[in-house]
Tab-separated table of C-alpha atoms in Angstrom:
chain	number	residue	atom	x	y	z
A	265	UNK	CA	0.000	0.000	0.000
A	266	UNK	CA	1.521	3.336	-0.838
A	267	UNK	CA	2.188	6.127	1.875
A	268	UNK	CA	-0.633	8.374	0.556
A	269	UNK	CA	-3.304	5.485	0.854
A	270	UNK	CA	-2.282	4.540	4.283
A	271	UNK	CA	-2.720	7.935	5.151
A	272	UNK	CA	-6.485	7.979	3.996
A	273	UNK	CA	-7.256	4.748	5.716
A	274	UNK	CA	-6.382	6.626	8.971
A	275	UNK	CA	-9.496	8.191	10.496
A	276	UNK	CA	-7.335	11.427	11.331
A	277	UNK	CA	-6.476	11.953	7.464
A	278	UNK	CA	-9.651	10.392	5.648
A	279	UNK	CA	-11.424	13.741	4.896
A	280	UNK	CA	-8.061	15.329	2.738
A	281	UNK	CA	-7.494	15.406	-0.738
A	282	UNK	CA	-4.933	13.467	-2.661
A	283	UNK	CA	-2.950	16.633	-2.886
A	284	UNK	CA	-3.146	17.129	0.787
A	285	UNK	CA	-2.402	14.144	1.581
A	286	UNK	CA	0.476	13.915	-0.676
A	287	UNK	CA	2.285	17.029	1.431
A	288	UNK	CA	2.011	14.734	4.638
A	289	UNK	CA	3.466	11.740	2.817
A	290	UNK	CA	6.035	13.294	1.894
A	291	UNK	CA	7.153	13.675	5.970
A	292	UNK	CA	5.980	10.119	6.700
A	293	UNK	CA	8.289	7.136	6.608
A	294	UNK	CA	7.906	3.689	7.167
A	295	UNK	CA	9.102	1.672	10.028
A	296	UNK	CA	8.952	-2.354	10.920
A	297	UNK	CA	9.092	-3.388	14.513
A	298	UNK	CA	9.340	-6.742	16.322
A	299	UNK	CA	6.438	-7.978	19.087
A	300	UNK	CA	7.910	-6.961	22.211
A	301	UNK	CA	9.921	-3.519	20.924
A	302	UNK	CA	8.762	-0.763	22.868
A	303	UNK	CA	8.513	2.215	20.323
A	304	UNK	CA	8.667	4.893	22.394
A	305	UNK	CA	8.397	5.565	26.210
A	306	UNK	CA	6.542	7.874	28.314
A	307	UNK	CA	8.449	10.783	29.191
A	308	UNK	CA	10.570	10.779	26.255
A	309	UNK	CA	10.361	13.715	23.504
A	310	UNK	CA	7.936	13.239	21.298
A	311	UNK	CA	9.062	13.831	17.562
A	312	UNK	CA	6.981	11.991	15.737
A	313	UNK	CA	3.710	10.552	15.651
A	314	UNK	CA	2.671	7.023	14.204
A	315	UNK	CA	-0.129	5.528	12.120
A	316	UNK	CA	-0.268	1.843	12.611
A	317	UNK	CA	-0.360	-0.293	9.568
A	318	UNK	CA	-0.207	-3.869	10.748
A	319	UNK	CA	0.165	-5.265	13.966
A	320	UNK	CA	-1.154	-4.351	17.173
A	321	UNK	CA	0.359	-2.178	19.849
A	322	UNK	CA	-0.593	-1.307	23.594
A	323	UNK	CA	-0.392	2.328	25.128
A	324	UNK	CA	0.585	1.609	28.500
A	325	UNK	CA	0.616	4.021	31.407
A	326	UNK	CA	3.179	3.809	34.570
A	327	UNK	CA	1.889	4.739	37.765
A	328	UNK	CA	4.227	5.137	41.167
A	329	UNK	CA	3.723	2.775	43.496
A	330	UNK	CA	3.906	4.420	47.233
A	331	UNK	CA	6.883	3.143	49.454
A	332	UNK	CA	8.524	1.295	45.897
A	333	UNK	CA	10.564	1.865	43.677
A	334	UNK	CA	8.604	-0.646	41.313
A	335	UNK	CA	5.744	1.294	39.136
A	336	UNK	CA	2.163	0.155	38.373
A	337	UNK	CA	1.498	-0.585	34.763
A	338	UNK	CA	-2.313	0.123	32.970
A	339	UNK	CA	-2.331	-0.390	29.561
A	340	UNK	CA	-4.986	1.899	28.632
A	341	UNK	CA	-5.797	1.660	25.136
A	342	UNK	CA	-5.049	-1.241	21.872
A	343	UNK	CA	-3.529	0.283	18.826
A	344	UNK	CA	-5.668	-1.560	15.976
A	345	UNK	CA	-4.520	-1.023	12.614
A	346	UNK	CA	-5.077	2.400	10.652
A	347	UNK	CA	-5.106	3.792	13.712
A	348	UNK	CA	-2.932	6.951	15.398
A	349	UNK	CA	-0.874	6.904	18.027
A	350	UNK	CA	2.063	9.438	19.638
A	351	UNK	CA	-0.161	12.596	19.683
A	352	UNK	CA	1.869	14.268	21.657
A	353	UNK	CA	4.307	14.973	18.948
A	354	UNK	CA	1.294	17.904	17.458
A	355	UNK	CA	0.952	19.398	21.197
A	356	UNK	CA	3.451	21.231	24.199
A	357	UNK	CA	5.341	19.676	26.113
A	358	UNK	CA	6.023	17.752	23.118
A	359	UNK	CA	6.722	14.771	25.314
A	360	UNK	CA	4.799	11.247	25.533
A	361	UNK	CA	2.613	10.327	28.070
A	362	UNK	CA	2.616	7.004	27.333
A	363	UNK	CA	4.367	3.987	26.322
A	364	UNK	CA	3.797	2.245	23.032
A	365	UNK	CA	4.796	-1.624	22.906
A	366	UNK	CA	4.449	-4.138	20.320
A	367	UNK	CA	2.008	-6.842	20.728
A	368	UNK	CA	2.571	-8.059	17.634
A	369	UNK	CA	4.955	-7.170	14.641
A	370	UNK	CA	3.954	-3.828	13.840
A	371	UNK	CA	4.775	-1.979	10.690
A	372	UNK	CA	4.108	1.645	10.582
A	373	UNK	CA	4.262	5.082	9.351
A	374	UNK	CA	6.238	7.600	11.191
A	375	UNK	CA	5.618	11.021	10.931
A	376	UNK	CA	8.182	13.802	11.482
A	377	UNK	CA	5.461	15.921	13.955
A	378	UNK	CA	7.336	19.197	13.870
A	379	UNK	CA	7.256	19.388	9.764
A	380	UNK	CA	3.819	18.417	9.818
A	381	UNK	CA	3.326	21.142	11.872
A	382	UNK	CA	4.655	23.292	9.301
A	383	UNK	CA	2.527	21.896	6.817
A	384	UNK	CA	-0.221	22.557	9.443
A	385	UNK	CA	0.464	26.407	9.719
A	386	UNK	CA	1.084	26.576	6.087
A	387	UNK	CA	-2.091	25.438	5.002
A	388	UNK	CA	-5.135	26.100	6.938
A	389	UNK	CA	-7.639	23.461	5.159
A	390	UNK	CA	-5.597	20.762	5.755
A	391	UNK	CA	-5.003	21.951	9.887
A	392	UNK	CA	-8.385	22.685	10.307
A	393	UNK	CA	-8.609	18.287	9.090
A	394	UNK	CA	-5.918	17.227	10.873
A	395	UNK	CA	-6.759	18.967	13.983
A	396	UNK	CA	-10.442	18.056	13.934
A	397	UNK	CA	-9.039	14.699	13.932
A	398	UNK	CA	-6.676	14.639	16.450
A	399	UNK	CA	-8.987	15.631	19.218
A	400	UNK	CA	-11.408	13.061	18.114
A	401	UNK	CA	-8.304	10.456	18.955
A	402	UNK	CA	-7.466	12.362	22.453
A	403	UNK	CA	-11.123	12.515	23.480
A	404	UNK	CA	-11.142	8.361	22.830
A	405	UNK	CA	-8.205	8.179	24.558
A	406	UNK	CA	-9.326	10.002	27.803
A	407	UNK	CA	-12.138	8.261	27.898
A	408	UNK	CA	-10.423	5.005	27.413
A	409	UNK	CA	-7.997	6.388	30.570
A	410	UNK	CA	-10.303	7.861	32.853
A	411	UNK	CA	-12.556	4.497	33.052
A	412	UNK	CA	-9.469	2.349	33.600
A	413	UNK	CA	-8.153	4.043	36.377
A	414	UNK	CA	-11.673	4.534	38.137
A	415	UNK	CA	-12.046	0.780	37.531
A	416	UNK	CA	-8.139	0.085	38.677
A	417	UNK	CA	-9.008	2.013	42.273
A	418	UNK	CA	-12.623	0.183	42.106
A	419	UNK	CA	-14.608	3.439	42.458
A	420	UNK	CA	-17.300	2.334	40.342
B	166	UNK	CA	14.213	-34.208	36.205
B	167	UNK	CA	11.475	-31.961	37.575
B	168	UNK	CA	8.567	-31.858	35.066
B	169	UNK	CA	8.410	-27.950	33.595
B	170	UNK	CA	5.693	-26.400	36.019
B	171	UNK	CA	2.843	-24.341	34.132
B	172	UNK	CA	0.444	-21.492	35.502
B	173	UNK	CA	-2.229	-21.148	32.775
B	174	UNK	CA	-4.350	-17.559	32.325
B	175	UNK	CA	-7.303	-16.006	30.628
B	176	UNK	CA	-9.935	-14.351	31.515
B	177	UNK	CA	-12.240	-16.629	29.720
B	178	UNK	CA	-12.263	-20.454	30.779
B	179	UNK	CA	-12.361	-21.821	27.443
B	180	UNK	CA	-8.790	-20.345	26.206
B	181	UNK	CA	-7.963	-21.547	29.946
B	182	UNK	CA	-8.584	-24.960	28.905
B	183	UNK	CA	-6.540	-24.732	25.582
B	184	UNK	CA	-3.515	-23.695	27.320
B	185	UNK	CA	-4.247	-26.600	29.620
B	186	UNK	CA	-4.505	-28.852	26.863
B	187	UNK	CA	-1.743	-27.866	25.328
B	188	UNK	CA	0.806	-28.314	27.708
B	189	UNK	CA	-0.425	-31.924	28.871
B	190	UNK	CA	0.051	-32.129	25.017
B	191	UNK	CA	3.829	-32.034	26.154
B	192	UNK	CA	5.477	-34.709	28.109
B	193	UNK	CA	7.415	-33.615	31.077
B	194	UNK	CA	4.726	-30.517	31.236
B	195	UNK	CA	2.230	-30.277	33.952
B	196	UNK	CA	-0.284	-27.397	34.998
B	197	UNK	CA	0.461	-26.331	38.247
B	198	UNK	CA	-2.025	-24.047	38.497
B	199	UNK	CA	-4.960	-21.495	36.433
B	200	UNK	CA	-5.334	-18.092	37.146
B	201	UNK	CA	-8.641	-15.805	35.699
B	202	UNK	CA	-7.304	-12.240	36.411
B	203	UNK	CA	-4.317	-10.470	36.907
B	204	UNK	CA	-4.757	-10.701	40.622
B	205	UNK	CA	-4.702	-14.037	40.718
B	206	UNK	CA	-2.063	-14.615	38.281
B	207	UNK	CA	0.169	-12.447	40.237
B	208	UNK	CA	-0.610	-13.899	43.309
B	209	UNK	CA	-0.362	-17.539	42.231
B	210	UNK	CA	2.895	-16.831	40.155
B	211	UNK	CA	4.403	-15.386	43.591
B	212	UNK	CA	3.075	-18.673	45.674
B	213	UNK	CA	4.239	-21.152	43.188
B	214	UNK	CA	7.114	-19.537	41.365
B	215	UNK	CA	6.496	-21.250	37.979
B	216	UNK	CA	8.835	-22.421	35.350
B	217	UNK	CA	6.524	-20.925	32.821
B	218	UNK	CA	3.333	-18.747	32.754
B	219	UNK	CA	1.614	-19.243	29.624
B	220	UNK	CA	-0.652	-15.907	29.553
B	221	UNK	CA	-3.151	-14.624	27.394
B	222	UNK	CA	-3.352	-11.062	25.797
B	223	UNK	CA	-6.855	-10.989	27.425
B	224	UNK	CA	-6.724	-11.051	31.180
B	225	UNK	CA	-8.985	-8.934	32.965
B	226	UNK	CA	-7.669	-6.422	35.642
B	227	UNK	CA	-10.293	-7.566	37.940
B	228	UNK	CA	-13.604	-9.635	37.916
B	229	UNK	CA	-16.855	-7.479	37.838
B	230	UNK	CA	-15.523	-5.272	35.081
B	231	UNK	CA	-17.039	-6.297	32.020
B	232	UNK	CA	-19.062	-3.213	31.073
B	233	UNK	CA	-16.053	-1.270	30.710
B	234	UNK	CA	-14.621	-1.559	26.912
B	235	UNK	CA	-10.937	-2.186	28.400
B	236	UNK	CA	-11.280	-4.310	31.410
B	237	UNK	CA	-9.237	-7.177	29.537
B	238	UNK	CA	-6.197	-6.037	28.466
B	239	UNK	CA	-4.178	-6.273	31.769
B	240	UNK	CA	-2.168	-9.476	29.830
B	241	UNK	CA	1.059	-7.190	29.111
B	242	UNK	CA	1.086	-5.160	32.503
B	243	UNK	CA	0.710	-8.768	34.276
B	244	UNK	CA	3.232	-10.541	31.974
B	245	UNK	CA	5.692	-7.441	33.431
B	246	UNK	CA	4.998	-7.363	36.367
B	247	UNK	CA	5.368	-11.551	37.081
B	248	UNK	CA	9.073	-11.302	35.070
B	249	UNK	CA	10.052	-8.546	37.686
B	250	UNK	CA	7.935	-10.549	40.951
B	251	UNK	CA	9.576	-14.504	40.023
B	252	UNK	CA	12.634	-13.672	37.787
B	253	UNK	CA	13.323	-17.639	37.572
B	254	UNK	CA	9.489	-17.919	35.930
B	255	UNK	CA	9.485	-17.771	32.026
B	256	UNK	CA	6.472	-15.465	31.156
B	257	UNK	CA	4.814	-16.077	27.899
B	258	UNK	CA	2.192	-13.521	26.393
B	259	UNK	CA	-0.200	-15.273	23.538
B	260	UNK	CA	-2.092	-12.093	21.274
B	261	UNK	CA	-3.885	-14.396	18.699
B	262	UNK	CA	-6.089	-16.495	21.496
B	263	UNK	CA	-9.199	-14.490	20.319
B	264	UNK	CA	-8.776	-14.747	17.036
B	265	UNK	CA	-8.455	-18.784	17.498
B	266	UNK	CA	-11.377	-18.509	19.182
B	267	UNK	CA	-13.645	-16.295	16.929
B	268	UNK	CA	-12.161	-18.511	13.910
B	269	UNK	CA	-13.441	-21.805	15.349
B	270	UNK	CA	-16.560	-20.059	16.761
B	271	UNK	CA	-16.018	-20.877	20.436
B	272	UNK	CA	-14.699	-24.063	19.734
B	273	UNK	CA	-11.639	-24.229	21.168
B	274	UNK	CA	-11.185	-27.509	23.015
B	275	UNK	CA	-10.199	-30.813	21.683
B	276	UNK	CA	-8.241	-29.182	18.809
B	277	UNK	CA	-4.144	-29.329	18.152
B	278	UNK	CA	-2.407	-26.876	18.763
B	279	UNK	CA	1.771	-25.225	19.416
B	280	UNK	CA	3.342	-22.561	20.651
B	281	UNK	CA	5.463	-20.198	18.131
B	282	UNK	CA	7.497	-17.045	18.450
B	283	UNK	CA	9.060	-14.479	15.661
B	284	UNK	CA	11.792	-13.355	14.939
B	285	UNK	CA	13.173	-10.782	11.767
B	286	UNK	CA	9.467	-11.767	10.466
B	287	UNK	CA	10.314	-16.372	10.802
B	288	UNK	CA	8.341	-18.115	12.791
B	289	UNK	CA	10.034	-20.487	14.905
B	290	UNK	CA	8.678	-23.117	16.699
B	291	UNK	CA	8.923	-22.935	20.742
B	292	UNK	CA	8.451	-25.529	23.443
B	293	UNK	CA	7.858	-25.688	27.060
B	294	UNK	CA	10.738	-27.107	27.497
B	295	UNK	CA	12.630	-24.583	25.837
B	296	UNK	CA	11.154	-22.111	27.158
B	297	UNK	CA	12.358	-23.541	30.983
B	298	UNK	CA	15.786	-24.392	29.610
B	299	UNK	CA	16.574	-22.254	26.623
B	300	UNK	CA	17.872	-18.617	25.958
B	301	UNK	CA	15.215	-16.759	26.669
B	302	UNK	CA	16.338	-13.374	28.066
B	303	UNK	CA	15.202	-12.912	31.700
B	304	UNK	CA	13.436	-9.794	32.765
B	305	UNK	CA	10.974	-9.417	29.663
B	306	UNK	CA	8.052	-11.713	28.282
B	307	UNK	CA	8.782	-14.095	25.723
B	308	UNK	CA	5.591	-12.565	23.139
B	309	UNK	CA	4.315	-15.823	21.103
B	310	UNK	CA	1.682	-16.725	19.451
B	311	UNK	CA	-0.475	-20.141	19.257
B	312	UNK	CA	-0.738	-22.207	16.408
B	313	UNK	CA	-3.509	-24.513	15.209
């Protein structure tokens, strides 16, 4: 499958036209990993952002446990494919907030976040998109977060 | 020898039996125990101290949860936490146990079935009692898949 049609399989990018979407390709590359690889881990700057192709990968969150120097992991949402992951890279701090781990062997497309957001400032139509669809993907994601923890501390 | 001690877990007790089933399937393999959340697993894995946890993708946090979309998908964060809790234990995390399960319909017991893991995109063939005795790097889960 070529960059550009990856791209409109992900929900973030559907509504662009082949022109549009052929400015983000150009800033996307791909990348294979191996079940197990962790792609990137919370706290770490976030350059890029991904759009999962095959495979299946878990955002996990570390929590600290009291009195320990062991921390609590939640995995909090499942990467499916066509999916986006590694927001952060489009907001400040510009740092993850989670961790992204293989489940399976992924293969994805790796975006280079600051030159998208370039693209993004350059070309309002294509922001106004983009954007729409990026806080689609954080609202799911809160969501997904929020009723994990409340369910992980059993206040429901 | 010491036959290769198993905990078995899933949240749902049809993939439980499976696993079972497939390490009786090996000699020298015996289930020492099943676990159907990550509190148990955790727990039993700590009282036991396994030679191998065979561990579905799909284990639910806790029981009582099922109305919330993500309840069971504690499988990685348990898988973790057992490889820091019994460092001798072998942890094994299986992602394709649903789709097994929604390929033969809910049919899962009775058929034939292996482990497998990857590597550089081969799959290679993986037994208990490799697992117990082989190379497999401790501190991290071996990720594998079952095969039919």
């Amino acid at each position: 499958m070529t960059v550009k049609n990856s791209l409109r399989e992900c929900q973030v990018f559907s509504r662009l036209t082949d022109s549009q979407l052929g400015k983000l390709a150009a800033l996307c590359s791909k990348e294979v990993y191996e079940a197990g690889t962790t792609i990137f881990n919370s706290g770490d700057t976030a350059e890029r952002l991904f759009v999962l192709e095959e495979g299946k990968i878990a955002l996990q969150l570390l929590l600290p446990v009291k009195q320990s120097e062991l921390r609590k992991r939640i995995t909090v949402d499942i990467i499916a494919k066509n999916e986006l992951f590694g927001w952060s890279g489009m907001s400040e701090p510009y740092i993850y907030s989670l961790s992204a781990i293989c489940l399976q062997r992924a293969t994805v497309l790796a975006v280079n976040a600051s030159k998208m957001s370039s693209v993004l400032q350059d070309d309002y139509a294509i922001a106004y998109e983009v954007l729409y669809g990026l806080v689609n993907v954080v609202s799911v994601r809160l969501h997904d977060t929020t009723q994990l923890l409340v369910t992980e501390r059993s206040l429901v | 020898m010491q036959n290769t001690r198993v905990i078995v877990a899933s949240g749902y007790a049809q993939i439980r039996q499976l696993l079972a089933e497939l390490v009786r399937g090996e000699p020298g393999a015996d289930v020492a125990a099943e676990a159907g959340n990550q509190f148990e697993a955790i727990a039993l894995a700590k009282q036991l101290e396994p030679d191998v946890v065979l561990m579905d993708f799909n284990l639910p946090y806790q029981t009582g949860f099922d109305f919330v979309r993500l309840s069971r998908i504690s499988g990685l964060d348990t898988a973790q936490t057992i490889v820091e809790v019994t460092p001798n234990s072998r942890v094994v995390l299986l992602n394709n146990l649903a789709d097994i399960s929604h390929r033969k319909k809910g049919v899962v017991s009775g058929i034939t079935t292996h482990l497998s893991t990857h590597r550089n995109g081969i799959r290679i063939p993986l037994t208990l009692r490799e697992l117990r005795h082989g190379e497999a790097a401790t501190g991290v889960p071996v990720f594998a898949n079952v095969e039919v």
